Short mmCIF file of C-alpha atoms in Angstrom, two decimals:
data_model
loop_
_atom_site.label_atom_id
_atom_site.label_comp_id
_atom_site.label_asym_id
_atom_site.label_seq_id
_atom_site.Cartn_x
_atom_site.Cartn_y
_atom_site.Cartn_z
CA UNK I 1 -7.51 3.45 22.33
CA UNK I 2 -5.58 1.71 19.47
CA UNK I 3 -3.69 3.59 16.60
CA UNK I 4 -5.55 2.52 13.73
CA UNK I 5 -1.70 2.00 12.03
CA UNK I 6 -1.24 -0.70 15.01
CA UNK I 7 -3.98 -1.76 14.32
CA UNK I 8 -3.25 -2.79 10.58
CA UNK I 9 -0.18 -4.51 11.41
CA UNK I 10 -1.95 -6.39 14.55
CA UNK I 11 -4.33 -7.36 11.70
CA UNK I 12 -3.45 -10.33 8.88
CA UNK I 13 -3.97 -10.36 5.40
CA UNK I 14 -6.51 -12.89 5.60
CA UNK I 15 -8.22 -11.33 8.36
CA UNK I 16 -8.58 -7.87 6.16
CA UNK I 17 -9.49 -9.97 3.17
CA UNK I 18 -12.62 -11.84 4.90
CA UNK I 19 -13.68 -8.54 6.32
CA UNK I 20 -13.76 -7.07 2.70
CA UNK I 21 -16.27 -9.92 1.85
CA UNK I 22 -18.41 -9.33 4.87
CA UNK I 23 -18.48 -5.62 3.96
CA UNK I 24 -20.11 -6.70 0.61
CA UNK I 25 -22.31 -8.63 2.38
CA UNK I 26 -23.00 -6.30 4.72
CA UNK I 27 -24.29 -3.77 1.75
CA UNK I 28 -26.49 -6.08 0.25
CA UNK I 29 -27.95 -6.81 3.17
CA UNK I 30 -28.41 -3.30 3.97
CA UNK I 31 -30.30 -2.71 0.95
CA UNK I 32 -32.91 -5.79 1.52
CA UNK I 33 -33.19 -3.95 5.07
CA UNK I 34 -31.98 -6.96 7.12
CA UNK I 35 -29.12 -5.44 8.24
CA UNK I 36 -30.06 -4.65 11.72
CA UNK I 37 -30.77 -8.34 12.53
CA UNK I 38 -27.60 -9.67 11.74
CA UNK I 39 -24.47 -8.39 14.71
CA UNK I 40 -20.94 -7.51 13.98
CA UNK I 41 -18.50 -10.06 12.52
CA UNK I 42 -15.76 -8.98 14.78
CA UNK I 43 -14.34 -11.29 17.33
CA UNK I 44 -14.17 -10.40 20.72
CA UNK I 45 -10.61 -9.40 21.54
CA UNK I 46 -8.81 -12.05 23.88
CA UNK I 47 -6.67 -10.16 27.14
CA UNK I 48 -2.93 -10.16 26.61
CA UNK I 49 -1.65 -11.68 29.36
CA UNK I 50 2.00 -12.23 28.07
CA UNK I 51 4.39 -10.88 30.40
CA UNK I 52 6.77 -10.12 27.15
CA UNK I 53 4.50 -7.51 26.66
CA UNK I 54 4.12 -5.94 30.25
CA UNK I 55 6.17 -2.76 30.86
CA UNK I 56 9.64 -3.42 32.37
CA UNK I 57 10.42 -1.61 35.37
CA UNK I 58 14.03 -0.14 35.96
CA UNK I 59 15.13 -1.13 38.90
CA UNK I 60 17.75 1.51 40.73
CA UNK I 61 20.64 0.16 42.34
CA UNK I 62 21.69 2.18 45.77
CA UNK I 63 25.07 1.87 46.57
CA UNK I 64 28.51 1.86 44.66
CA UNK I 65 28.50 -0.47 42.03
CA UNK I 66 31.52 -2.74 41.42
CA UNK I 67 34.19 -1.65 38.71
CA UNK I 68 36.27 -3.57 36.72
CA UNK I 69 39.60 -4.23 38.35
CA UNK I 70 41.22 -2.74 34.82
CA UNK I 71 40.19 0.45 35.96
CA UNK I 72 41.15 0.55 38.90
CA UNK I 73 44.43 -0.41 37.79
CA UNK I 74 44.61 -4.08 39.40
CA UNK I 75 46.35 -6.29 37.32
CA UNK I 76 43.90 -9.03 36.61
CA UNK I 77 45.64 -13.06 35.93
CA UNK I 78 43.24 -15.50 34.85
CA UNK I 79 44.28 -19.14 34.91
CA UNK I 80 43.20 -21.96 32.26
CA UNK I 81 40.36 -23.28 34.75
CA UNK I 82 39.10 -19.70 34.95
CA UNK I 83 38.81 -19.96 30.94
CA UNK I 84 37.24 -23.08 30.63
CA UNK I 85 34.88 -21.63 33.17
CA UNK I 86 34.07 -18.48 31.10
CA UNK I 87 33.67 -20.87 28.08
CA UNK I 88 31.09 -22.79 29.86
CA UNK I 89 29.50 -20.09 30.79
CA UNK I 90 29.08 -18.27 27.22
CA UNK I 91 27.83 -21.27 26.10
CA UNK I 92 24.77 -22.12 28.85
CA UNK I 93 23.68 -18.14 27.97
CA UNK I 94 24.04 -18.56 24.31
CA UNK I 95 21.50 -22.12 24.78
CA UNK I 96 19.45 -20.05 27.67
CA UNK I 97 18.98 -17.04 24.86
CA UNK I 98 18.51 -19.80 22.05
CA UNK I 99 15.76 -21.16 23.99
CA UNK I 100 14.02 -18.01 24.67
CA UNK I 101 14.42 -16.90 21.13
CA UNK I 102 12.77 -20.79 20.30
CA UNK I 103 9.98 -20.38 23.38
CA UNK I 104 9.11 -16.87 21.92
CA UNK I 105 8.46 -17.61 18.20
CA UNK I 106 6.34 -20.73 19.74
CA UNK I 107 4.30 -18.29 21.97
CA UNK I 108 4.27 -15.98 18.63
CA UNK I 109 2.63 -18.70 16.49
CA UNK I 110 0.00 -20.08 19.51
CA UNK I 111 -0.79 -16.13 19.19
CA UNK I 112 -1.70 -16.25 16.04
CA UNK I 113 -2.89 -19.63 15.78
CA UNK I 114 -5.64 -18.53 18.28
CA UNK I 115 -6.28 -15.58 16.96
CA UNK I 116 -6.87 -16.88 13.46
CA UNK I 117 -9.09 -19.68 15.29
CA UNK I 118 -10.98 -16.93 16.91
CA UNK I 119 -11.69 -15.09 13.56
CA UNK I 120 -13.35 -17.90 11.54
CA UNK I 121 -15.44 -18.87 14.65
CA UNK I 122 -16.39 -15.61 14.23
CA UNK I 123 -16.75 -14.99 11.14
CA UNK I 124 -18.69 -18.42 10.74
CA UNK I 125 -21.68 -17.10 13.64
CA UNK I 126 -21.99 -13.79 11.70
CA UNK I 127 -22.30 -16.26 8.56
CA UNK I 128 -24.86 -18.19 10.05
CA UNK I 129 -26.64 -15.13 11.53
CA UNK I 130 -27.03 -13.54 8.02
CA UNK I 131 -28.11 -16.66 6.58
CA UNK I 132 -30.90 -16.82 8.79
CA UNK I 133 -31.97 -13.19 8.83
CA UNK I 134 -32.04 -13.46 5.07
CA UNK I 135 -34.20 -16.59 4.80
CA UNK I 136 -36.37 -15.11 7.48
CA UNK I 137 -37.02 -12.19 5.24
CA UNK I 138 -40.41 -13.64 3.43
CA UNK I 139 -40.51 -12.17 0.26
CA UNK I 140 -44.23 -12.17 -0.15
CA UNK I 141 -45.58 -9.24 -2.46
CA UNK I 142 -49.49 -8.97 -3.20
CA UNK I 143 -49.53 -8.06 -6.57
CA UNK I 144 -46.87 -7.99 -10.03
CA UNK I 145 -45.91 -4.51 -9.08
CA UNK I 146 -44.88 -5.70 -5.52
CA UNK I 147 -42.86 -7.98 -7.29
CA UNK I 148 -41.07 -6.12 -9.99
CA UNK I 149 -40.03 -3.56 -6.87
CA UNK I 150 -38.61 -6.57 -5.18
CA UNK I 151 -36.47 -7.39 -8.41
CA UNK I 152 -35.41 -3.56 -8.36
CA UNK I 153 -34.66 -3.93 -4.66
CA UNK I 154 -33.12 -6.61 -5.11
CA UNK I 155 -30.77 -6.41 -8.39
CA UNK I 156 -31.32 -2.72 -9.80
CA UNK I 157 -33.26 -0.90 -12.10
CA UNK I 158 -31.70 -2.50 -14.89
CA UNK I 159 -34.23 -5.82 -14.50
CA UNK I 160 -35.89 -3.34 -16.73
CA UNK I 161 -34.45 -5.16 -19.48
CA UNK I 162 -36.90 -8.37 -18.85
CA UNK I 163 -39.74 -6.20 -20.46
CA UNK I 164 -38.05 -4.79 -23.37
CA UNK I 165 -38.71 -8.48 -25.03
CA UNK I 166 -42.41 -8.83 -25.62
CA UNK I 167 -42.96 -6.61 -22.29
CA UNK I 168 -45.51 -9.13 -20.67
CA UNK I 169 -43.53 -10.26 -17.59
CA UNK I 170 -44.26 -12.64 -14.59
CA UNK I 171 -42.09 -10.98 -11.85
CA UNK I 172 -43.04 -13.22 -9.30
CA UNK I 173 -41.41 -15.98 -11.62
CA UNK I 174 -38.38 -13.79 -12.77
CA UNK I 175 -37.80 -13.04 -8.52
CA UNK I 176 -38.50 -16.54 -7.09
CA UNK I 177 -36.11 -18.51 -9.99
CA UNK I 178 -33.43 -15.99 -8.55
CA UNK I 179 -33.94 -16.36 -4.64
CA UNK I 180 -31.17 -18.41 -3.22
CA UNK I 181 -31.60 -21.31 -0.45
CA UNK I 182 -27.40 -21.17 0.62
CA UNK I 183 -27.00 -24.29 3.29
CA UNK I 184 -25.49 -23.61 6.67
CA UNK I 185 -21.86 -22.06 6.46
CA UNK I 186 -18.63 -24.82 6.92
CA UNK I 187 -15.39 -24.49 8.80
CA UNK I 188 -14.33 -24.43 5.60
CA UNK I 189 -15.06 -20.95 4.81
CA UNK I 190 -14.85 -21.33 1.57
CA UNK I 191 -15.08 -18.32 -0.58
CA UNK I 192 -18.61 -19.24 -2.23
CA UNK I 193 -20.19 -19.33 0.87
CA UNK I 194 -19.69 -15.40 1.29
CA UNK I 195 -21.89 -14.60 -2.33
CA UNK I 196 -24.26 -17.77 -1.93
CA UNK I 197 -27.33 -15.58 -0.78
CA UNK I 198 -27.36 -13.91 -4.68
CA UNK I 199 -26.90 -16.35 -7.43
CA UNK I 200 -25.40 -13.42 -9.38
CA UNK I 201 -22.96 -12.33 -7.40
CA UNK I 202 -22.30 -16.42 -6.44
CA UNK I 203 -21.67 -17.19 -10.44
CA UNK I 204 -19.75 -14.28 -11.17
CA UNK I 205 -17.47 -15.15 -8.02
CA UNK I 206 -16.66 -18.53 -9.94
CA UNK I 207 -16.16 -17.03 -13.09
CA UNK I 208 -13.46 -14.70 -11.08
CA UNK I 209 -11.80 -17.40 -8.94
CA UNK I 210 -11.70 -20.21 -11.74
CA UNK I 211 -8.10 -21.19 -12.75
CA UNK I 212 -6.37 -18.48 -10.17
CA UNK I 213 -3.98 -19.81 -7.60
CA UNK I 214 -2.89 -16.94 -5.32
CA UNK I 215 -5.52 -16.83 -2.47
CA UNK I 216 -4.46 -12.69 -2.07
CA UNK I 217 -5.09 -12.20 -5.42
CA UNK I 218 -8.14 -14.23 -5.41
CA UNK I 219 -9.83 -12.13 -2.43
CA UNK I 220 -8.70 -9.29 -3.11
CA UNK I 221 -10.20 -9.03 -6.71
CA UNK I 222 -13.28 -10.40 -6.06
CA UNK I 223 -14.04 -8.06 -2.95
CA UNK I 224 -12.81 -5.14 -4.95
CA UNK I 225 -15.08 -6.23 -8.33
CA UNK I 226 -18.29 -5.92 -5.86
CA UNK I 227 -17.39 -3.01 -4.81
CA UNK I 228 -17.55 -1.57 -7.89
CA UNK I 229 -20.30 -3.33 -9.08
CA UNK I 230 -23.12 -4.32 -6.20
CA UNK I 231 -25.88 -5.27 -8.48
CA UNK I 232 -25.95 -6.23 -11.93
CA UNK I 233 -26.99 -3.57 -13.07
CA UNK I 234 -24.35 -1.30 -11.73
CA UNK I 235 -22.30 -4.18 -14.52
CA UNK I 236 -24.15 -3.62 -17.27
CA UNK I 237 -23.19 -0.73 -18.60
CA UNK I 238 -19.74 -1.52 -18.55
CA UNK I 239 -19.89 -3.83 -21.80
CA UNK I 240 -19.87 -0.79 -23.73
CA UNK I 241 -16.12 -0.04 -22.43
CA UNK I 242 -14.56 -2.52 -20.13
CA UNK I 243 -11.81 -0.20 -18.59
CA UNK I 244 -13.11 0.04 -15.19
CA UNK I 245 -13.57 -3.57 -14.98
CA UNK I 246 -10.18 -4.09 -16.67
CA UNK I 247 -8.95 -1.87 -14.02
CA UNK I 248 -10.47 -4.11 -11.08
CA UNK I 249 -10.08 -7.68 -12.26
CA UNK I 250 -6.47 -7.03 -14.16
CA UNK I 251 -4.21 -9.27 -11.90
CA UNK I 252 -6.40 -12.21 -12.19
CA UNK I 253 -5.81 -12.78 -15.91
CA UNK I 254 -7.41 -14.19 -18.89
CA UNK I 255 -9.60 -10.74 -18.56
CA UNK I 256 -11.31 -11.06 -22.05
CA UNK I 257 -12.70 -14.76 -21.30
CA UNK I 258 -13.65 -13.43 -17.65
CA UNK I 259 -15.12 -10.13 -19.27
CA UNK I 260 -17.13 -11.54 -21.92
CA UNK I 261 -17.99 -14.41 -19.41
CA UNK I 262 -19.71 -11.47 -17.13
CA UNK I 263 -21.15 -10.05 -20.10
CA UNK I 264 -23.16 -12.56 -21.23
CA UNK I 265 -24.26 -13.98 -17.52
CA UNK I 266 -25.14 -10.41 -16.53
CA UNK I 267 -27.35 -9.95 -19.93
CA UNK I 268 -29.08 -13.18 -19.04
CA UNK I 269 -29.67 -12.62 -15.16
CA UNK I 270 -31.59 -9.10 -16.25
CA UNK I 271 -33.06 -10.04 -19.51
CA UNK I 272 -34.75 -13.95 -19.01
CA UNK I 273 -37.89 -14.19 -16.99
CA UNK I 274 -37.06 -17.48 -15.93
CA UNK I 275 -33.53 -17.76 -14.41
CA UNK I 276 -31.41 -21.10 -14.34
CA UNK I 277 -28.06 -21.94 -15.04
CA UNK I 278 -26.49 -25.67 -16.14
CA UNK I 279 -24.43 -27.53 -18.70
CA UNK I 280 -27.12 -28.23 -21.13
CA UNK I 281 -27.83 -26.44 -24.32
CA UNK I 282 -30.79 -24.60 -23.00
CA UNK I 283 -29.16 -23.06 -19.91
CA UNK I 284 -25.43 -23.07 -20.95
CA UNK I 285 -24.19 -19.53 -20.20
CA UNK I 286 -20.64 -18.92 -21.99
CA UNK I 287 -17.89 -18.94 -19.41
CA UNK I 288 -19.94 -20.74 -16.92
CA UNK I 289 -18.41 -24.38 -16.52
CA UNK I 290 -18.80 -27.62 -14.80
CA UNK I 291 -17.14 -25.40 -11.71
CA UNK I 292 -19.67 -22.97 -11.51
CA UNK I 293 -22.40 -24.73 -12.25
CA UNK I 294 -21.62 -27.30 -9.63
CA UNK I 295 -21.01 -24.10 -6.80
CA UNK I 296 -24.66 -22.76 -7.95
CA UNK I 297 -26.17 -26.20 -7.54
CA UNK I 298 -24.29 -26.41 -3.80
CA UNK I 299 -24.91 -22.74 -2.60
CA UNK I 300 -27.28 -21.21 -4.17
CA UNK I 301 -29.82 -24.79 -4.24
CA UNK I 302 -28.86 -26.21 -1.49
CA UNK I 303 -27.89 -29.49 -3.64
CA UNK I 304 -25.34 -31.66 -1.56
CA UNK I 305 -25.47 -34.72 -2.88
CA UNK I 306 -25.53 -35.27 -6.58
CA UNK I 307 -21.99 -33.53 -7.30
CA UNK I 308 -19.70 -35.56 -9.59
CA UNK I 309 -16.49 -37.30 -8.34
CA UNK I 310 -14.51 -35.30 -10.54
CA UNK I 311 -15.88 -31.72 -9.32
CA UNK I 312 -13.71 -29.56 -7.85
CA UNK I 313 -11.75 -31.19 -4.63
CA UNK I 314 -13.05 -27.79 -2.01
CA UNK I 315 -16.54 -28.63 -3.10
CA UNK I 316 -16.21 -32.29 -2.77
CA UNK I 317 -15.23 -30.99 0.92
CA UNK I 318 -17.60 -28.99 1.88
CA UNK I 319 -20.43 -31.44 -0.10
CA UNK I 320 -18.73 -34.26 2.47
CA UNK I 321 -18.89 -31.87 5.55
CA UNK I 322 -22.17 -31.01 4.64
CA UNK I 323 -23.49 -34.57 4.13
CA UNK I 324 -22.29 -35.79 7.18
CA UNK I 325 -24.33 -33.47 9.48
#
C-alpha cells in the first residue's frame, strides 16, 4: 500500500487541482442523485518498469580483495603515459556520468509527460461520462410543486426568494431557463468546462478567473469558493458580511468588484423567474462582461459558432475545436 505522504509528492499540482474541481462536481452530482452513474476520475496507474527504481542487490565478494600498494608499503612510480592515461580516464567517467545524469532527467520528464497525458485522458472520459449521466437525467415533474422541489434540489431553499415578488411563480419556467446543455468536453480542459452543467456556478467561475494570471491561484480559489458555497443559496447570506468570502477569494484580487459582482448575479439567479444573462440592458448583470457572457453562451447553450473575433483567445480554441468535429 502507498503512504498517503508519497503519495502527495508522486502527485502534481495540477493533478490535485483538477481533482478539487471533480470533487465539486462530484457533490453536485450527488445531490441530483446521478452520482452512481458516472465512475471514478482516476487514471489507471501505469507499471513501473524502470530498472532505476528496482532494488539493488549487494553483491559479496569471496576472496581477498586487492589493497593499495601504499599500504602495503610498495613504493608506487607512475610515469607521464600512466597520467595521461588516468586523465583520459576521469574524463570518459565524468561524460559516462554526464550522460546518465542527461538520460535520467529525459526518462524523468517522459514520466511525467505520460503521466500528465494519462490524467487528462482521464479526466476528459469522467467529463464526458458526467455530461451524459446529467443530460440523461429528464427533469420531468407533473405538477408546479414537482417543479419548485426540483429548483430546491437543484439550487437551495433560497429560490424561495422568486415568490417573495408578487408570489405567483412558474417554476417550470424559473427551472428550465436555468438547465444547462454543456457540449462535449475538449482536450483543452479548460476550466469552464468543469462548472458548465450549472449556469451559476459556470458565471460565477468567470467572474473569479477574469483578469487573474496564475493558473495555481486560479484553481485553487475557485475549487475552494465552491466548497464553501455549493449552491447559491449557501452565497446568499454572505452579502450581509463578506468575511468568509473575503477569506476564500483574497489572493485573486479586486475582491470588492468580484464580491459585489457575486452579489448581484446570485440575487438575480434566486429572485427572476425567467433566467438569462447577456450584454444588453435587459439582461446585463453588473460584473458579468463580454467574457462571461460569451463562456455562458459556449457552455452552458451549447452556442459554438456566433462568438466574436475578439472574445477571449481559450474560447476562440475550444469554439474552433468544437466546430471542427
Amino acid at each position: 500500500m502507498v503512504d498517503h505522504e508519497e503519495e502527495d509528492l508522486r502527485t502534481t499540482e495540477y493533478e490535485r487541482q483538477r481533482a478539487a474541481h471533480v470533487a465539486r462536481n462530484r457533490e453536485y452530482m450527488a445531490r441530483l442523485g446521478v452520482l452512481s452513474a458516472v465512475a471514478s476520475v482516476q487514471p489507471k496507474p501505469k507499471p513501473n518498469n524502470s530498472k532505476r527504481n528496482q532494488a539493488k542487490v549487494k553483491v559479496e565478494v569471496k576472496g581477498e580483495r586487492r589493497r593499495s600498494g601504499r599500504l602495503r608499503g610498495a613504493k608506487v612510480e607512475y610515469t607521464m603515459e600512466d597520467l595521461k592515461d588516468d586523465v583520459e580516464d576521469g574524463a570518459r567517467k565524468r561524460r559516462r556520468r554526464e550522460g546518465g545524469a542527461c538520460r535520467r532527467q529525459n526518462d524523468d520528464d517522459d514520466e511525467a509527460g505520460e503521466r500528465r497525458r494519462r490524467e487528462e485522458e482521464a479526466m476528459r472520459a469522467w467529463l464526458a461520462e458526467s455530461r451524459e449521466a446529467m443530460i440523461s437525467r429528464r427533469v420531468e415533474p407533473e405538477d408546479a410543486g414537482g417543479w419548485r422541489a426540483e429548483a430546491v434540489r437543484r439550487w437551495g431553499e433560497g429560490v424561495a426568494a422568486a415568490e417573495a415578488g408578487t408570489g405567483a411563480v412558474c417554476w417550470e419556467t424559473f427551472v428550465r431557463t436555468r438547465l444547462s446543455r454543456p457540449p462535449p468536453p475538449s482536450p483543452h480542459a479548460l476550466l469552464q468546462e468543469f462548472y458548465a452543467h450549472d449556469p451559476w456556478r459556470l458565471l460565477s467561475c468567470c467572474v473569479l478567473m477574469s483578469r487573474v494570471s496564475s493558473w495555481e491561484t486560479k484553481h485553487f480559489c475557485i475549487s475552494e469558493f465552491f466548497k464553501a458555497f455549493p449552491t447559491p443559496t449557501d452565497f446568499s447570506p454572505q452579502a450581509e458580511d463578506p468575511s468568509l468570502v473575503r477569506d476564500v477569494i483574497r489572493p485573486l484580487g479586486l475582491f470588492d468588484n468580484r464580491f459585489k459582482a457575486l452579489v448581484a448575479l446570485t440575487s438575480r439567479f434566486l429572485t427572476c423567474e425567467s433566467f438569462d444573462v447577456g450584454l444588453d440592458k435587459h439582461n446585463k448583470v453588473y460584473g458579468v462582461g463580454a467574457f462571461g457572457v460569451d463562456s455562458y453562451e459556449v457552455f452552458c447553450k451549447g452556442e459554438t459558432k456566433g462568438l466574436d473575433k475578439g472574445a477571449e483567445k481559450a474560447l476562440r480554441t475550444y469554439c474552433a475545436w468544437r466546430n471542427s468535429l
